[in-house]
Amino acid sequence: MSNKLMVILVIISLIFMCFMGGGLYLMWNKIASLDQTINPPPEDVEEEAEEEEPVDEMGEIFALDTFIVNLSDNGGKRFLRVTMDLELKGEDIPQEIEKRLSQVRDAIFTILPTKKFEDIHSVQGKIALRNEIMTSINGILQKGEVVNVFFTEFVIQ
């Protein structure tokens, strides 16, 4: 190839690369502007959050002592150690829980030893246990209710 042809190919390649770079730059700006219209910047999100109604706050938390029970597996070699907190809703509910603490603990001690490892080792099992405990305690209470049970310690050995 001659030098003249080589220079022409280099110039054409540079022009082509400039057009490609310009096209990519325009596409990038277009995509960025579309993204801002779909997802507003964080300042706009905060303003919208302030305009919405506030989310329900957590109820009062009542901490229970640790429970240690044997599981109902064959041989009774496994035990469960669980500590939980109760989220309460209602007026004077902590006083009612305190007054009925023996009944609450008995309700929990009635449920826990009936469980097998297979029943409570999964997430679904823990959720079912949580719901069963809430239902049992709510059956005892007269003024308020337990809206959630939080396991703060859950050890199976």
mmCIF file of C-alpha atoms in Angstrom:
data_model
loop_
_atom_site.group_PDB
_atom_site.id
_atom_site.type_symbol
_atom_site.label_atom_id
_atom_site.label_comp_id
_atom_site.label_asym_id
_atom_site.label_seq_id
_atom_site.Cartn_x
_atom_site.Cartn_y
_atom_site.Cartn_z
ATOM 1 C CA MET A 1 0.000 0.000 0.000
ATOM 2 C CA SER A 2 1.048 3.462 -0.687
ATOM 3 C CA ASN A 3 1.509 6.117 1.937
ATOM 4 C CA LYS A 4 -1.353 8.134 0.462
ATOM 5 C CA LEU A 5 -3.794 5.237 0.852
ATOM 6 C CA MET A 6 -2.588 4.581 4.403
ATOM 7 C CA VAL A 7 -3.158 8.243 5.386
ATOM 8 C CA ILE A 8 -6.682 8.171 3.893
ATOM 9 C CA LEU A 9 -7.551 4.981 5.835
ATOM 10 C CA VAL A 10 -6.266 6.495 9.097
ATOM 11 C CA ILE A 11 -8.278 9.696 8.538
ATOM 12 C CA ILE A 12 -11.437 7.727 7.694
ATOM 13 C CA SER A 13 -10.912 5.565 10.803
ATOM 14 C CA LEU A 14 -10.501 8.657 13.011
ATOM 15 C CA ILE A 15 -13.642 10.257 11.559
ATOM 16 C CA PHE A 16 -15.569 7.003 12.086
ATOM 17 C CA MET A 17 -14.363 6.790 15.701
ATOM 18 C CA CYS A 18 -15.380 10.425 16.322
ATOM 19 C CA PHE A 19 -18.888 9.724 15.014
ATOM 20 C CA MET A 20 -19.126 6.585 17.176
ATOM 21 C CA GLY A 21 -17.970 8.486 20.273
ATOM 22 C CA GLY A 22 -20.431 11.295 19.602
ATOM 23 C CA GLY A 23 -23.255 8.811 19.111
ATOM 24 C CA LEU A 24 -22.421 7.021 22.364
ATOM 25 C CA TYR A 25 -22.244 10.367 24.181
ATOM 26 C CA LEU A 26 -25.721 11.334 22.913
ATOM 27 C CA MET A 27 -27.169 7.934 23.833
ATOM 28 C CA TRP A 28 -25.635 8.125 27.314
ATOM 29 C CA ASN A 29 -27.180 11.559 27.944
ATOM 30 C CA LYS A 30 -30.564 10.375 26.667
ATOM 31 C CA ILE A 31 -30.533 7.306 28.924
ATOM 32 C CA ALA A 32 -29.459 9.412 31.931
ATOM 33 C CA SER A 33 -32.318 11.876 31.373
ATOM 34 C CA LEU A 34 -34.824 9.002 31.070
ATOM 35 C CA ASP A 35 -33.510 7.488 34.299
ATOM 36 C CA GLN A 36 -34.042 10.785 36.148
ATOM 37 C CA THR A 37 -37.650 11.009 34.980
ATOM 38 C CA ILE A 38 -38.353 7.405 36.013
ATOM 39 C CA ASN A 39 -36.367 7.472 39.276
ATOM 40 C CA PRO A 40 -36.345 10.987 40.773
ATOM 41 C CA PRO A 41 -33.294 12.124 42.745
ATOM 42 C CA PRO A 42 -33.273 11.329 46.497
ATOM 43 C CA GLU A 43 -34.332 14.876 47.465
ATOM 44 C CA ASP A 44 -37.651 14.417 45.653
ATOM 45 C CA VAL A 45 -38.199 11.042 47.305
ATOM 46 C CA GLU A 46 -37.697 12.524 50.780
ATOM 47 C CA GLU A 47 -40.185 15.292 50.068
ATOM 48 C CA GLU A 48 -42.755 12.743 48.893
ATOM 49 C CA ALA A 49 -42.176 10.627 52.000
ATOM 50 C CA GLU A 50 -42.847 13.634 54.236
ATOM 51 C CA GLU A 51 -46.133 14.329 52.462
ATOM 52 C CA GLU A 52 -47.413 10.770 52.985
ATOM 53 C CA GLU A 53 -49.027 9.686 56.236
ATOM 54 C CA PRO A 54 -46.549 8.443 58.819
ATOM 55 C CA VAL A 55 -46.127 4.677 59.073
ATOM 56 C CA ASP A 56 -47.579 3.025 62.179
ATOM 57 C CA GLU A 57 -45.014 3.027 64.901
ATOM 58 C CA MET A 58 -44.089 -0.076 66.813
ATOM 59 C CA GLY A 59 -46.084 -0.879 69.883
ATOM 60 C CA GLU A 60 -44.619 -1.221 73.320
ATOM 61 C CA ILE A 61 -42.149 -4.108 73.712
ATOM 62 C CA PHE A 62 -42.340 -6.517 76.634
ATOM 63 C CA ALA A 63 -39.284 -8.745 77.123
ATOM 64 C CA LEU A 64 -39.833 -12.267 78.405
ATOM 65 C CA ASP A 65 -37.286 -14.408 80.192
ATOM 66 C CA THR A 66 -35.485 -17.233 78.409
ATOM 67 C CA PHE A 67 -37.342 -20.516 77.913
ATOM 68 C CA ILE A 68 -35.447 -23.832 77.850
ATOM 69 C CA VAL A 69 -37.462 -26.931 76.921
ATOM 70 C CA ASN A 70 -36.864 -30.424 75.588
ATOM 71 C CA LEU A 71 -38.191 -30.942 72.077
ATOM 72 C CA SER A 72 -40.542 -33.862 71.455
ATOM 73 C CA ASP A 73 -38.093 -35.683 69.188
ATOM 74 C CA ASN A 74 -37.475 -39.392 69.819
ATOM 75 C CA GLY A 75 -35.160 -39.881 72.755
ATOM 76 C CA GLY A 76 -35.565 -36.316 74.040
ATOM 77 C CA LYS A 77 -31.953 -35.483 73.220
ATOM 78 C CA ARG A 78 -32.669 -32.084 71.646
ATOM 79 C CA PHE A 79 -33.589 -28.972 73.511
ATOM 80 C CA LEU A 80 -34.681 -25.494 72.553
ATOM 81 C CA ARG A 81 -33.508 -22.302 74.178
ATOM 82 C CA VAL A 82 -35.565 -19.301 73.088
ATOM 83 C CA THR A 83 -35.859 -15.715 74.277
ATOM 84 C CA MET A 84 -38.608 -13.553 72.884
ATOM 85 C CA ASP A 85 -40.069 -10.074 73.047
ATOM 86 C CA LEU A 86 -43.753 -9.311 72.652
ATOM 87 C CA GLU A 87 -44.972 -6.269 70.713
ATOM 88 C CA LEU A 88 -48.106 -5.037 72.463
ATOM 89 C CA LYS A 89 -51.042 -2.927 71.354
ATOM 90 C CA GLY A 90 -53.596 -1.413 73.704
ATOM 91 C CA GLU A 91 -53.893 0.658 76.833
ATOM 92 C CA ASP A 92 -52.280 -0.631 80.018
ATOM 93 C CA ILE A 93 -51.351 -3.847 78.226
ATOM 94 C CA PRO A 94 -47.883 -4.133 79.848
ATOM 95 C CA GLN A 95 -49.577 -4.109 83.261
ATOM 96 C CA GLU A 96 -51.986 -6.825 82.127
ATOM 97 C CA ILE A 97 -49.096 -8.935 80.802
ATOM 98 C CA GLU A 98 -47.262 -8.437 84.098
ATOM 99 C CA LYS A 99 -50.394 -9.419 86.033
ATOM 100 C CA ARG A 100 -50.946 -12.514 83.847
ATOM 101 C CA LEU A 101 -47.273 -13.410 83.417
ATOM 102 C CA SER A 102 -47.754 -16.880 84.904
ATOM 103 C CA GLN A 103 -50.537 -17.609 82.409
ATOM 104 C CA VAL A 104 -48.464 -16.256 79.515
ATOM 105 C CA ARG A 105 -45.424 -18.343 80.463
ATOM 106 C CA ASP A 106 -47.643 -21.415 80.929
ATOM 107 C CA ALA A 107 -49.174 -20.904 77.473
ATOM 108 C CA ILE A 108 -45.699 -20.745 75.949
ATOM 109 C CA PHE A 109 -44.489 -23.747 77.960
ATOM 110 C CA THR A 110 -47.520 -25.658 76.712
ATOM 111 C CA ILE A 111 -46.603 -24.974 73.073
ATOM 112 C CA LEU A 112 -42.801 -25.279 72.966
ATOM 113 C CA PRO A 113 -42.292 -28.865 74.239
ATOM 114 C CA THR A 114 -44.752 -30.224 71.675
ATOM 115 C CA LYS A 115 -42.533 -29.150 68.773
ATOM 116 C CA LYS A 116 -40.082 -31.363 66.945
ATOM 117 C CA PHE A 117 -36.862 -30.219 65.309
ATOM 118 C CA GLU A 118 -38.436 -30.683 61.868
ATOM 119 C CA ASP A 119 -41.301 -28.364 62.885
ATOM 120 C CA ILE A 120 -39.194 -25.359 63.873
ATOM 121 C CA HIS A 121 -35.818 -25.522 62.120
ATOM 122 C CA SER A 122 -37.063 -23.737 58.978
ATOM 123 C CA VAL A 123 -38.160 -20.133 58.574
ATOM 124 C CA GLN A 124 -41.722 -21.253 57.893
ATOM 125 C CA GLY A 125 -41.645 -23.304 61.100
ATOM 126 C CA LYS A 126 -40.510 -20.320 63.128
ATOM 127 C CA ILE A 127 -43.253 -18.151 61.606
ATOM 128 C CA ALA A 128 -45.863 -20.808 62.428
ATOM 129 C CA LEU A 129 -44.520 -21.021 65.995
ATOM 130 C CA ARG A 130 -44.642 -17.227 66.306
ATOM 131 C CA ASN A 131 -48.278 -17.169 65.136
ATOM 132 C CA GLU A 132 -49.242 -20.006 67.473
ATOM 133 C CA ILE A 133 -47.701 -18.206 70.455
ATOM 134 C CA MET A 134 -49.454 -14.923 69.538
ATOM 135 C CA THR A 135 -52.827 -16.656 69.215
ATOM 136 C CA SER A 136 -52.405 -18.441 72.524
ATOM 137 C CA ILE A 137 -51.401 -15.310 74.443
ATOM 138 C CA ASN A 138 -54.133 -13.198 72.833
ATOM 139 C CA GLY A 139 -56.652 -15.780 74.086
ATOM 140 C CA ILE A 140 -55.557 -14.962 77.631
ATOM 141 C CA LEU A 141 -55.561 -11.158 77.371
ATOM 142 C CA GLN A 142 -58.701 -9.090 77.892
ATOM 143 C CA LYS A 143 -57.740 -5.440 77.233
ATOM 144 C CA GLY A 144 -55.088 -5.432 74.519
ATOM 145 C CA GLU A 145 -53.330 -7.794 72.170
ATOM 146 C CA VAL A 146 -49.942 -9.092 71.139
ATOM 147 C CA VAL A 147 -49.341 -7.960 67.548
ATOM 148 C CA ASN A 148 -45.944 -9.576 67.036
ATOM 149 C CA VAL A 149 -43.480 -11.940 68.674
ATOM 150 C CA PHE A 150 -39.778 -11.314 68.125
ATOM 151 C CA PHE A 151 -37.331 -14.142 68.746
ATOM 152 C CA THR A 152 -34.202 -12.520 70.156
ATOM 153 C CA GLU A 153 -32.516 -15.880 70.807
ATOM 154 C CA PHE A 154 -33.349 -19.196 69.159
ATOM 155 C CA VAL A 155 -30.979 -22.102 69.771
ATOM 156 C CA ILE A 156 -31.695 -25.755 69.030
ATOM 157 C CA GLN A 157 -29.185 -28.258 70.321
#
